[in-house]
Amino acid sequence: MTSSKDKALPAALTLRNVTKHFNGAAGHVTAVEDITLDVREGEFLVLVGPSGCGKSTLLNLLAGLEHTDQGKIQLGEEPVRSPGRDRLVMFQQDALFPWLNALENVMFGLRLKPDLTEEERLEAARYYLSLVGLGDKEKARPHELSGGMRQRVALARSLAPNPRVLLMDEPFSALDALTRDQLYGDIQKIFMNRKKTIILVTHNIREAVCLGDRVVLLSPHPGRIQQIFDIKLPRPRRMNDPALATLAAEVTAALSSHLDSTKIS
Ligand SMILES: Nc1ncnc2c1ncn2[C@@H]1O[C@H](COP(=O)(O)OP(=O)(O)O)[C@@H](O)[C@H]1O
Ligand SMILES: [Mg+2]
């Protein structure tokens, strides 16, 4: 499934036999089990799977917000034990500060860069705001922006510090289909220009196939890697491309076959 050309790229993140349990109100849960995966530098990797299969848990482990019970995660040569500037997380509804305008919200993301002068911060914030198509909305407060625009500001805020890895947990799922399609275009444009390592969690399979270099399908309870799909379609990809629909149908078939077999057993 992996070509020799791909193997030549260094791994940005390595996961080895990663398992995570929770002891919650509902009792003991194994959220993810025995996950082994290399995420390559500059790769767009998408995690998909049914609700509750451990996608967010896996992303939080990569972010260092949760700790593995077994196995290990490394960023390059370094073990991931805590959150770090090299890995930024963007959530489903990434709250902007209502009292700051769009530009100031993006600048806030740059507070983690103490080596930058105020002027450099301003310049970087302007650059990323225009990259997401909001160069003319600098002064707008969040309540003056649509949901899609707010999510674009959040995207600019995550990109501005130029983290080595961008982790995104269902960042588009609260948006309408039209706004989502526009953002798929934006994020691909940014990805093609900046070649950042991105890991995106979604339960939307078409979105996964539209954005991912590889789509990792997790099986439910506990979340294990069920199958990995290499998506070779040229970029930028469009949601209405029939080739994309065909691949999405393949992933969906794999997902439902597993759900059916767990129901029978
Ligand atoms: N902090 C927590 N405490 C207890 N159980 C949790 C916690 N976080 C997640 N879980 C459980 O772990 C499993 C995976 O959850 P999650 O990673 O949120 O799945 P997904 O993001 O794929 O919907 C679920 O059964 C969920 O209830
Ligand atoms: Mg989740």
PDB file of C-alpha atoms and ligand atoms in Angstrom:
ATOM      1  CA  MET A   1       0.000   0.000   0.000  1.00  0.00           C
ATOM      2  CA  THR A   2       2.943   2.325   0.679  1.00  0.00           C
ATOM      3  CA  SER A   3       5.217   3.193  -2.249  1.00  0.00           C
ATOM      4  CA  SER A   4       9.009   3.251  -1.938  1.00  0.00           C
ATOM      5  CA  LYS A   5       8.964   6.988  -2.690  1.00  0.00           C
ATOM      6  CA  ASP A   6       6.744   7.594   0.364  1.00  0.00           C
ATOM      7  CA  LYS A   7       9.022   5.508   2.566  1.00  0.00           C
ATOM      8  CA  ALA A   8      11.921   7.844   1.809  1.00  0.00           C
ATOM      9  CA  LEU A   9      10.168  10.705   3.612  1.00  0.00           C
ATOM     10  CA  PRO A  10      11.028  11.057   7.301  1.00  0.00           C
ATOM     11  CA  ALA A  11       8.325  10.355   9.870  1.00  0.00           C
ATOM     12  CA  ALA A  12       7.136  13.435  11.731  1.00  0.00           C
ATOM     13  CA  LEU A  13       5.160  11.456  14.278  1.00  0.00           C
ATOM     14  CA  THR A  14       5.553   7.818  15.187  1.00  0.00           C
ATOM     15  CA  LEU A  15       3.066   5.824  17.183  1.00  0.00           C
ATOM     16  CA  ARG A  16       4.042   2.401  18.483  1.00  0.00           C
ATOM     17  CA  ASN A  17       1.450   0.065  20.009  1.00  0.00           C
ATOM     18  CA  VAL A  18      -0.455   2.948  21.542  1.00  0.00           C
ATOM     19  CA  THR A  19      -3.255   2.002  23.937  1.00  0.00           C
ATOM     20  CA  LYS A  20      -5.389   4.288  26.080  1.00  0.00           C
ATOM     21  CA  HIS A  21      -7.980   3.322  28.713  1.00  0.00           C
ATOM     22  CA  PHE A  22     -10.458   5.476  30.590  1.00  0.00           C
ATOM     23  CA  ASN A  23     -12.224   4.817  33.878  1.00  0.00           C
ATOM     24  CA  GLY A  24     -15.299   6.997  33.627  1.00  0.00           C
ATOM     25  CA  ALA A  25     -18.840   7.022  35.002  1.00  0.00           C
ATOM     26  CA  ALA A  26     -19.727   4.365  32.425  1.00  0.00           C
ATOM     27  CA  GLY A  27     -16.976   2.049  33.731  1.00  0.00           C
ATOM     28  CA  HIS A  28     -13.743   0.955  32.096  1.00  0.00           C
ATOM     29  CA  VAL A  29     -13.308   1.790  28.402  1.00  0.00           C
ATOM     30  CA  THR A  30     -10.417   0.971  26.091  1.00  0.00           C
ATOM     31  CA  ALA A  31     -10.616   4.008  23.821  1.00  0.00           C
ATOM     32  CA  VAL A  32      -7.776   3.103  21.436  1.00  0.00           C
ATOM     33  CA  GLU A  33      -5.790  -0.116  21.273  1.00  0.00           C
ATOM     34  CA  ASP A  34      -2.463  -1.094  19.772  1.00  0.00           C
ATOM     35  CA  ILE A  35      -2.192   1.758  17.267  1.00  0.00           C
ATOM     36  CA  THR A  36       1.048   1.658  15.259  1.00  0.00           C
ATOM     37  CA  LEU A  37       1.435   4.330  12.611  1.00  0.00           C
ATOM     38  CA  ASP A  38       4.029   6.652  11.057  1.00  0.00           C
ATOM     39  CA  VAL A  39       2.809  10.090  10.039  1.00  0.00           C
ATOM     40  CA  ARG A  40       5.209  11.446   7.433  1.00  0.00           C
ATOM     41  CA  GLU A  41       6.602  14.965   7.402  1.00  0.00           C
ATOM     42  CA  GLY A  42       4.374  17.120   5.192  1.00  0.00           C
ATOM     43  CA  GLU A  43       1.609  14.522   5.048  1.00  0.00           C
ATOM     44  CA  PHE A  44      -2.117  15.233   5.300  1.00  0.00           C
ATOM     45  CA  LEU A  45      -3.432  12.313   7.329  1.00  0.00           C
ATOM     46  CA  VAL A  46      -7.115  11.864   8.098  1.00  0.00           C
ATOM     47  CA  LEU A  47      -8.586   9.708  10.880  1.00  0.00           C
ATOM     48  CA  VAL A  48     -12.120   8.467  10.274  1.00  0.00           C
ATOM     49  CA  GLY A  49     -14.432   6.072  12.047  1.00  0.00           C
ATOM     50  CA  PRO A  50     -17.783   5.870  13.790  1.00  0.00           C
ATOM     51  CA  SER A  51     -18.631   8.057  16.750  1.00  0.00           C
ATOM     52  CA  GLY A  52     -16.879   6.909  19.923  1.00  0.00           C
ATOM     53  CA  CYS A  53     -14.145   4.920  18.143  1.00  0.00           C
ATOM     54  CA  GLY A  54     -11.369   6.953  19.743  1.00  0.00           C
ATOM     55  CA  LYS A  55     -10.544   9.587  17.097  1.00  0.00           C
ATOM     56  CA  SER A  56     -10.459  12.491  19.543  1.00  0.00           C
ATOM     57  CA  THR A  57      -8.576  10.383  22.072  1.00  0.00           C
ATOM     58  CA  LEU A  58      -5.893   9.644  19.493  1.00  0.00           C
ATOM     59  CA  LEU A  59      -5.632  13.309  18.530  1.00  0.00           C
ATOM     60  CA  ASN A  60      -5.414  14.345  22.200  1.00  0.00           C
ATOM     61  CA  LEU A  61      -2.641  11.794  22.731  1.00  0.00           C
ATOM     62  CA  LEU A  62      -0.738  13.302  19.785  1.00  0.00           C
ATOM     63  CA  ALA A  63      -1.314  16.768  21.219  1.00  0.00           C
ATOM     64  CA  GLY A  64       0.055  15.621  24.593  1.00  0.00           C
ATOM     65  CA  LEU A  65      -3.251  16.491  26.281  1.00  0.00           C
ATOM     66  CA  GLU A  66      -3.689  12.820  27.249  1.00  0.00           C
ATOM     67  CA  HIS A  67      -1.073  10.180  28.094  1.00  0.00           C
ATOM     68  CA  THR A  68      -0.725   6.685  26.676  1.00  0.00           C
ATOM     69  CA  ASP A  69      -1.232   3.717  28.998  1.00  0.00           C
ATOM     70  CA  GLN A  70       0.854   1.478  26.779  1.00  0.00           C
ATOM     71  CA  GLY A  71       3.073   2.181  23.797  1.00  0.00           C
ATOM     72  CA  LYS A  72       4.809   5.373  22.824  1.00  0.00           C
ATOM     73  CA  ILE A  73       4.449   8.438  20.649  1.00  0.00           C
ATOM     74  CA  GLN A  74       7.380  10.425  19.295  1.00  0.00           C
ATOM     75  CA  LEU A  75       7.694  13.671  17.387  1.00  0.00           C
ATOM     76  CA  GLY A  76      10.913  13.159  15.451  1.00  0.00           C
ATOM     77  CA  GLU A  77      13.262  11.797  18.116  1.00  0.00           C
ATOM     78  CA  GLU A  78      11.415  13.338  21.068  1.00  0.00           C
ATOM     79  CA  PRO A  79       8.768  11.529  23.132  1.00  0.00           C
ATOM     80  CA  VAL A  80       5.419  13.355  23.242  1.00  0.00           C
ATOM     81  CA  ARG A  81       4.533  13.822  26.907  1.00  0.00           C
ATOM     82  CA  SER A  82       2.887  17.229  27.079  1.00  0.00           C
ATOM     83  CA  PRO A  83       1.433  19.913  24.808  1.00  0.00           C
ATOM     84  CA  GLY A  84       4.043  21.826  22.824  1.00  0.00           C
ATOM     85  CA  ARG A  85       4.340  24.716  20.401  1.00  0.00           C
ATOM     86  CA  ASP A  86       5.309  22.274  17.675  1.00  0.00           C
ATOM     87  CA  ARG A  87       1.783  20.762  17.737  1.00  0.00           C
ATOM     88  CA  LEU A  88      -1.230  23.052  17.615  1.00  0.00           C
ATOM     89  CA  VAL A  89      -4.788  21.816  18.004  1.00  0.00           C
ATOM     90  CA  MET A  90      -7.855  23.274  16.329  1.00  0.00           C
ATOM     91  CA  PHE A  91     -11.231  22.130  17.655  1.00  0.00           C
ATOM     92  CA  GLN A  92     -14.741  21.890  16.200  1.00  0.00           C
ATOM     93  CA  GLN A  93     -15.854  25.229  17.535  1.00  0.00           C
ATOM     94  CA  ASP A  94     -12.688  27.052  18.184  1.00  0.00           C
ATOM     95  CA  ALA A  95     -13.791  29.950  20.332  1.00  0.00           C
ATOM     96  CA  LEU A  96     -12.439  33.320  19.321  1.00  0.00           C
ATOM     97  CA  PHE A  97     -12.168  36.077  21.900  1.00  0.00           C
ATOM     98  CA  PRO A  98     -15.323  38.168  21.379  1.00  0.00           C
ATOM     99  CA  TRP A  99     -13.644  41.369  22.562  1.00  0.00           C
ATOM    100  CA  LEU A 100     -10.789  41.076  20.039  1.00  0.00           C
ATOM    101  CA  ASN A 101     -11.158  41.741  16.314  1.00  0.00           C
ATOM    102  CA  ALA A 102     -10.129  39.193  13.653  1.00  0.00           C
ATOM    103  CA  LEU A 103      -6.573  40.484  13.384  1.00  0.00           C
ATOM    104  CA  GLU A 104      -6.078  40.605  17.161  1.00  0.00           C
ATOM    105  CA  ASN A 105      -7.427  37.060  17.477  1.00  0.00           C
ATOM    106  CA  VAL A 106      -4.822  35.822  14.979  1.00  0.00           C
ATOM    107  CA  MET A 107      -2.133  37.829  16.758  1.00  0.00           C
ATOM    108  CA  PHE A 108      -3.121  36.105  19.987  1.00  0.00           C
ATOM    109  CA  GLY A 109      -1.972  32.820  18.419  1.00  0.00           C
ATOM    110  CA  LEU A 110       1.445  34.392  18.011  1.00  0.00           C
ATOM    111  CA  ARG A 111       1.901  35.105  21.729  1.00  0.00           C
ATOM    112  CA  LEU A 112       3.744  31.753  21.791  1.00  0.00           C
ATOM    113  CA  LYS A 113       6.483  33.343  19.700  1.00  0.00           C
ATOM    114  CA  PRO A 114       8.253  35.662  22.129  1.00  0.00           C
ATOM    115  CA  ASP A 115      11.150  36.115  19.703  1.00  0.00           C
ATOM    116  CA  LEU A 116       8.917  38.088  17.299  1.00  0.00           C
ATOM    117  CA  THR A 117       8.598  41.862  17.555  1.00  0.00           C
ATOM    118  CA  GLU A 118       5.134  43.433  17.680  1.00  0.00           C
ATOM    119  CA  GLU A 119       5.586  44.519  14.069  1.00  0.00           C
ATOM    120  CA  GLU A 120       6.525  41.013  12.915  1.00  0.00           C
ATOM    121  CA  ARG A 121       3.526  39.614  14.764  1.00  0.00           C
ATOM    122  CA  LEU A 122       1.266  42.096  12.996  1.00  0.00           C
ATOM    123  CA  GLU A 123       2.764  41.267   9.624  1.00  0.00           C
ATOM    124  CA  ALA A 124       2.403  37.498  10.171  1.00  0.00           C
ATOM    125  CA  ALA A 125      -1.192  37.881  11.382  1.00  0.00           C
ATOM    126  CA  ARG A 126      -2.093  39.955   8.307  1.00  0.00           C
ATOM    127  CA  TYR A 127      -0.467  37.380   6.030  1.00  0.00           C
ATOM    128  CA  TYR A 128      -2.417  34.440   7.482  1.00  0.00           C
ATOM    129  CA  LEU A 129      -5.678  36.351   7.583  1.00  0.00           C
ATOM    130  CA  SER A 130      -5.354  37.112   3.873  1.00  0.00           C
ATOM    131  CA  LEU A 131      -4.355  33.485   3.213  1.00  0.00           C
ATOM    132  CA  VAL A 132      -7.787  32.399   4.481  1.00  0.00           C
ATOM    133  CA  GLY A 133      -9.465  35.099   2.381  1.00  0.00           C
ATOM    134  CA  LEU A 134     -10.234  37.551   5.182  1.00  0.00           C
ATOM    135  CA  GLY A 135      -7.721  40.295   4.442  1.00  0.00           C
ATOM    136  CA  ASP A 136     -10.557  42.811   4.366  1.00  0.00           C
ATOM    137  CA  LYS A 137     -12.052  41.729   7.723  1.00  0.00           C
ATOM    138  CA  GLU A 138      -9.173  42.659  10.024  1.00  0.00           C
ATOM    139  CA  LYS A 139     -11.270  44.946  12.171  1.00  0.00           C
ATOM    140  CA  ALA A 140     -14.385  42.778  12.382  1.00  0.00           C
ATOM    141  CA  ARG A 141     -15.333  41.331  15.766  1.00  0.00           C
ATOM    142  CA  PRO A 142     -16.407  37.665  15.883  1.00  0.00           C
ATOM    143  CA  HIS A 143     -20.139  38.543  16.214  1.00  0.00           C
ATOM    144  CA  GLU A 144     -19.906  40.472  12.930  1.00  0.00           C
ATOM    145  CA  LEU A 145     -18.611  37.401  11.075  1.00  0.00           C
ATOM    146  CA  SER A 146     -20.476  34.321   9.789  1.00  0.00           C
ATOM    147  CA  GLY A 147     -19.750  30.896  11.314  1.00  0.00           C
ATOM    148  CA  GLY A 148     -17.584  30.030   8.323  1.00  0.00           C
ATOM    149  CA  MET A 149     -15.595  33.241   8.606  1.00  0.00           C
ATOM    150  CA  ARG A 150     -15.052  32.689  12.321  1.00  0.00           C
ATOM    151  CA  GLN A 151     -13.710  29.219  11.607  1.00  0.00           C
ATOM    152  CA  ARG A 152     -11.398  30.758   8.976  1.00  0.00           C
ATOM    153  CA  VAL A 153     -10.063  33.181  11.591  1.00  0.00           C
ATOM    154  CA  ALA A 154      -9.505  30.205  13.906  1.00  0.00           C
ATOM    155  CA  LEU A 155      -7.641  28.451  11.087  1.00  0.00           C
ATOM    156  CA  ALA A 156      -5.436  31.518  10.536  1.00  0.00           C
ATOM    157  CA  ARG A 157      -4.786  31.672  14.291  1.00  0.00           C
ATOM    158  CA  SER A 158      -3.653  28.006  14.287  1.00  0.00           C
ATOM    159  CA  LEU A 159      -1.456  28.451  11.208  1.00  0.00           C
ATOM    160  CA  ALA A 160       0.186  31.757  12.153  1.00  0.00           C
ATOM    161  CA  PRO A 161       2.683  30.342  14.678  1.00  0.00           C
ATOM    162  CA  ASN A 162       3.733  27.924  11.901  1.00  0.00           C
ATOM    163  CA  PRO A 163       3.594  24.780  14.064  1.00  0.00           C
ATOM    164  CA  ARG A 164       5.356  21.699  12.763  1.00  0.00           C
ATOM    165  CA  VAL A 165       2.129  19.713  13.100  1.00  0.00           C
ATOM    166  CA  LEU A 166      -1.441  20.948  12.907  1.00  0.00           C
ATOM    167  CA  LEU A 167      -4.010  18.731  14.658  1.00  0.00           C
ATOM    168  CA  MET A 168      -7.666  19.318  13.791  1.00  0.00           C
ATOM    169  CA  ASP A 169     -10.668  17.717  15.507  1.00  0.00           C
ATOM    170  CA  GLU A 170     -13.762  17.945  13.284  1.00  0.00           C
ATOM    171  CA  PRO A 171     -13.073  21.617  12.548  1.00  0.00           C
ATOM    172  CA  PHE A 172     -15.677  21.836   9.781  1.00  0.00           C
ATOM    173  CA  SER A 173     -18.529  19.738  11.186  1.00  0.00           C
ATOM    174  CA  ALA A 174     -20.580  22.643  12.565  1.00  0.00           C
ATOM    175  CA  LEU A 175     -20.619  24.449   9.211  1.00  0.00           C
ATOM    176  CA  ASP A 176     -23.095  24.331   6.331  1.00  0.00           C
ATOM    177  CA  ALA A 177     -22.139  22.349   3.224  1.00  0.00           C
ATOM    178  CA  LEU A 178     -21.374  25.368   1.038  1.00  0.00           C
ATOM    179  CA  THR A 179     -19.067  26.970   3.600  1.00  0.00           C
ATOM    180  CA  ARG A 180     -17.398  23.616   4.153  1.00  0.00           C
ATOM    181  CA  ASP A 181     -16.697  23.218   0.434  1.00  0.00           C
ATOM    182  CA  GLN A 182     -15.037  26.641   0.372  1.00  0.00           C
ATOM    183  CA  LEU A 183     -12.904  25.745   3.366  1.00  0.00           C
ATOM    184  CA  TYR A 184     -11.846  22.453   1.759  1.00  0.00           C
ATOM    185  CA  GLY A 185     -10.526  24.575  -1.112  1.00  0.00           C
ATOM    186  CA  ASP A 186      -8.738  26.946   1.291  1.00  0.00           C
ATOM    187  CA  ILE A 187      -7.154  24.279   3.402  1.00  0.00           C
ATOM    188  CA  GLN A 188      -5.884  22.413   0.336  1.00  0.00           C
ATOM    189  CA  LYS A 189      -4.418  25.618  -1.064  1.00  0.00           C
ATOM    190  CA  ILE A 190      -2.652  26.290   2.216  1.00  0.00           C
ATOM    191  CA  PHE A 191      -1.493  22.687   2.469  1.00  0.00           C
ATOM    192  CA  MET A 192      -0.104  22.739  -1.088  1.00  0.00           C
ATOM    193  CA  ASN A 193       1.732  26.031  -0.448  1.00  0.00           C
ATOM    194  CA  ARG A 194       3.087  25.331   3.032  1.00  0.00           C
ATOM    195  CA  LYS A 195       3.465  21.528   3.023  1.00  0.00           C
ATOM    196  CA  LYS A 196       2.647  21.261   6.695  1.00  0.00           C
ATOM    197  CA  THR A 197       2.024  17.992   8.500  1.00  0.00           C
ATOM    198  CA  ILE A 198      -1.709  17.937   9.181  1.00  0.00           C
ATOM    199  CA  ILE A 199      -3.763  15.360  11.064  1.00  0.00           C
ATOM    200  CA  LEU A 200      -7.493  15.807  10.720  1.00  0.00           C
ATOM    201  CA  VAL A 201     -10.240  13.918  12.525  1.00  0.00           C
ATOM    202  CA  THR A 202     -13.630  13.676  10.856  1.00  0.00           C
ATOM    203  CA  HIS A 203     -16.626  11.378  10.616  1.00  0.00           C
ATOM    204  CA  ASN A 204     -17.351  12.723   7.119  1.00  0.00           C
ATOM    205  CA  ILE A 205     -15.854  10.223   4.681  1.00  0.00           C
ATOM    206  CA  ARG A 206     -16.106  12.441   1.604  1.00  0.00           C
ATOM    207  CA  GLU A 207     -14.269  15.154   3.506  1.00  0.00           C
ATOM    208  CA  ALA A 208     -11.596  12.611   4.449  1.00  0.00           C
ATOM    209  CA  VAL A 209     -11.083  11.524   0.842  1.00  0.00           C
ATOM    210  CA  CYS A 210     -11.154  15.131  -0.380  1.00  0.00           C
ATOM    211  CA  LEU A 211      -8.388  16.216   2.001  1.00  0.00           C
ATOM    212  CA  GLY A 212      -6.224  13.239   2.936  1.00  0.00           C
ATOM    213  CA  ASP A 213      -3.059  11.821   1.404  1.00  0.00           C
ATOM    214  CA  ARG A 214      -3.989   8.800   3.497  1.00  0.00           C
ATOM    215  CA  VAL A 215      -7.234   7.966   5.266  1.00  0.00           C
ATOM    216  CA  VAL A 216      -6.934   5.807   8.374  1.00  0.00           C
ATOM    217  CA  LEU A 217     -10.148   3.976   9.208  1.00  0.00           C
ATOM    218  CA  LEU A 218     -10.562   3.113  12.893  1.00  0.00           C
ATOM    219  CA  SER A 219     -12.832   0.309  14.077  1.00  0.00           C
ATOM    220  CA  PRO A 220     -15.075   0.915  17.098  1.00  0.00           C
ATOM    221  CA  HIS A 221     -14.705  -0.357  20.679  1.00  0.00           C
ATOM    222  CA  PRO A 222     -11.804  -0.322  21.069  1.00  0.00           C
ATOM    223  CA  GLY A 223     -10.438   1.907  18.321  1.00  0.00           C
ATOM    224  CA  ARG A 224      -7.932  -0.056  16.254  1.00  0.00           C
ATOM    225  CA  ILE A 225      -6.593   0.607  12.788  1.00  0.00           C
ATOM    226  CA  GLN A 226      -8.936  -1.295  10.504  1.00  0.00           C
ATOM    227  CA  GLN A 227      -7.611  -0.183   7.129  1.00  0.00           C
ATOM    228  CA  ILE A 228      -5.437   2.533   5.572  1.00  0.00           C
ATOM    229  CA  PHE A 229      -6.396   4.023   2.209  1.00  0.00           C
ATOM    230  CA  ASP A 230      -3.860   5.791  -0.030  1.00  0.00           C
ATOM    231  CA  ILE A 231      -5.645   8.620  -1.841  1.00  0.00           C
ATOM    232  CA  LYS A 232      -3.801   9.319  -5.055  1.00  0.00           C
ATOM    233  CA  LEU A 233      -6.168  11.889  -6.575  1.00  0.00           C
ATOM    234  CA  PRO A 234      -4.456  15.076  -7.820  1.00  0.00           C
ATOM    235  CA  ARG A 235      -4.955  18.314  -5.849  1.00  0.00           C
ATOM    236  CA  PRO A 236      -6.830  20.533  -5.552  1.00  0.00           C
ATOM    237  CA  ARG A 237      -9.678  18.052  -5.251  1.00  0.00           C
ATOM    238  CA  ARG A 238     -13.331  18.914  -5.564  1.00  0.00           C
ATOM    239  CA  MET A 239     -16.122  17.312  -3.585  1.00  0.00           C
ATOM    240  CA  ASN A 240     -18.198  16.732  -6.735  1.00  0.00           C
ATOM    241  CA  ASP A 241     -15.424  14.816  -8.524  1.00  0.00           C
ATOM    242  CA  PRO A 242     -16.855  11.353  -9.443  1.00  0.00           C
ATOM    243  CA  ALA A 243     -13.469   9.695  -8.723  1.00  0.00           C
ATOM    244  CA  LEU A 244     -13.668  11.077  -5.203  1.00  0.00           C
ATOM    245  CA  ALA A 245     -17.187   9.686  -4.796  1.00  0.00           C
ATOM    246  CA  THR A 246     -15.973   6.244  -5.889  1.00  0.00           C
ATOM    247  CA  LEU A 247     -13.163   6.227  -3.327  1.00  0.00           C
ATOM    248  CA  ALA A 248     -15.484   7.524  -0.609  1.00  0.00           C
ATOM    249  CA  ALA A 249     -17.878   4.654  -1.392  1.00  0.00           C
ATOM    250  CA  GLU A 250     -14.988   2.191  -0.910  1.00  0.00           C
ATOM    251  CA  VAL A 251     -14.158   3.610   2.516  1.00  0.00           C
ATOM    252  CA  THR A 252     -17.844   3.630   3.481  1.00  0.00           C
ATOM    253  CA  ALA A 253     -18.190  -0.005   2.409  1.00  0.00           C
ATOM    254  CA  ALA A 254     -15.202  -0.966   4.588  1.00  0.00           C
ATOM    255  CA  LEU A 255     -16.690   0.951   7.509  1.00  0.00           C
ATOM    256  CA  SER A 256     -20.120  -0.637   7.203  1.00  0.00           C
ATOM    257  CA  SER A 257     -18.787  -4.150   6.672  1.00  0.00           C
ATOM    258  CA  HIS A 258     -17.014  -3.903  10.015  1.00  0.00           C
ATOM    259  CA  LEU A 259     -20.076  -2.472  11.745  1.00  0.00           C
ATOM    260  CA  ASP A 260     -22.195  -5.337  10.327  1.00  0.00           C
ATOM    261  CA  SER A 261     -19.750  -8.009  11.424  1.00  0.00           C
ATOM    262  CA  THR A 262     -19.551  -6.618  14.996  1.00  0.00           C
ATOM    263  CA  LYS A 263     -23.356  -6.649  15.142  1.00  0.00           C
ATOM    264  CA  ILE A 264     -23.485 -10.329  14.104  1.00  0.00           C
ATOM    265  CA  SER A 265     -20.798 -11.543  16.526  1.00  0.00           C
TER     266      SER A 265
HETATM  267  N1  LIG B   1     -12.168  11.690  29.467  1.00  0.00           N
HETATM  268  C1  LIG B   1     -12.829  10.556  29.276  1.00  0.00           C
HETATM  269  N2  LIG B   1     -13.279   9.823  30.301  1.00  0.00           N
HETATM  270  C2  LIG B   1     -13.936   8.644  30.121  1.00  0.00           C
HETATM  271  N3  LIG B   1     -14.193   8.109  28.910  1.00  0.00           N
HETATM  272  C3  LIG B   1     -13.749   8.791  27.830  1.00  0.00           C
HETATM  273  C4  LIG B   1     -13.055  10.043  27.953  1.00  0.00           C
HETATM  274  N4  LIG B   1     -12.755  10.481  26.699  1.00  0.00           N
HETATM  275  C5  LIG B   1     -13.236   9.561  25.852  1.00  0.00           C
HETATM  276  N5  LIG B   1     -13.839   8.549  26.518  1.00  0.00           N
HETATM  277  C6  LIG B   1     -14.438   7.340  25.916  1.00  0.00           C
HETATM  278  O1  LIG B   1     -13.497   6.804  24.995  1.00  0.00           O
HETATM  279  C7  LIG B   1     -14.149   6.358  23.804  1.00  0.00           C
HETATM  280  C8  LIG B   1     -13.590   7.122  22.606  1.00  0.00           C
HETATM  281  O2  LIG B   1     -14.014   8.487  22.681  1.00  0.00           O
HETATM  282  P1  LIG B   1     -13.577   9.600  21.635  1.00  0.00           P
HETATM  283  O3  LIG B   1     -12.104   9.536  21.489  1.00  0.00           O
HETATM  284  O4  LIG B   1     -14.161  10.885  22.073  1.00  0.00           O
HETATM  285  O5  LIG B   1     -14.268   9.072  20.293  1.00  0.00           O
HETATM  286  P2  LIG B   1     -14.581   9.851  18.907  1.00  0.00           P
HETATM  287  O6  LIG B   1     -13.820  11.126  18.913  1.00  0.00           O
HETATM  288  O7  LIG B   1     -14.139   8.886  17.842  1.00  0.00           O
HETATM  289  O8  LIG B   1     -16.061  10.042  18.860  1.00  0.00           O
HETATM  290  C9  LIG B   1     -15.640   6.574  24.039  1.00  0.00           C
HETATM  291  O9  LIG B   1     -16.179   5.370  24.507  1.00  0.00           O
HETATM  292  C10 LIG B   1     -15.676   7.646  25.092  1.00  0.00           C
HETATM  293  O10 LIG B   1     -16.848   7.566  25.863  1.00  0.00           O
HETATM  294 MG    MG B   2     -14.460  13.150  18.738  1.00  0.00          MG
END
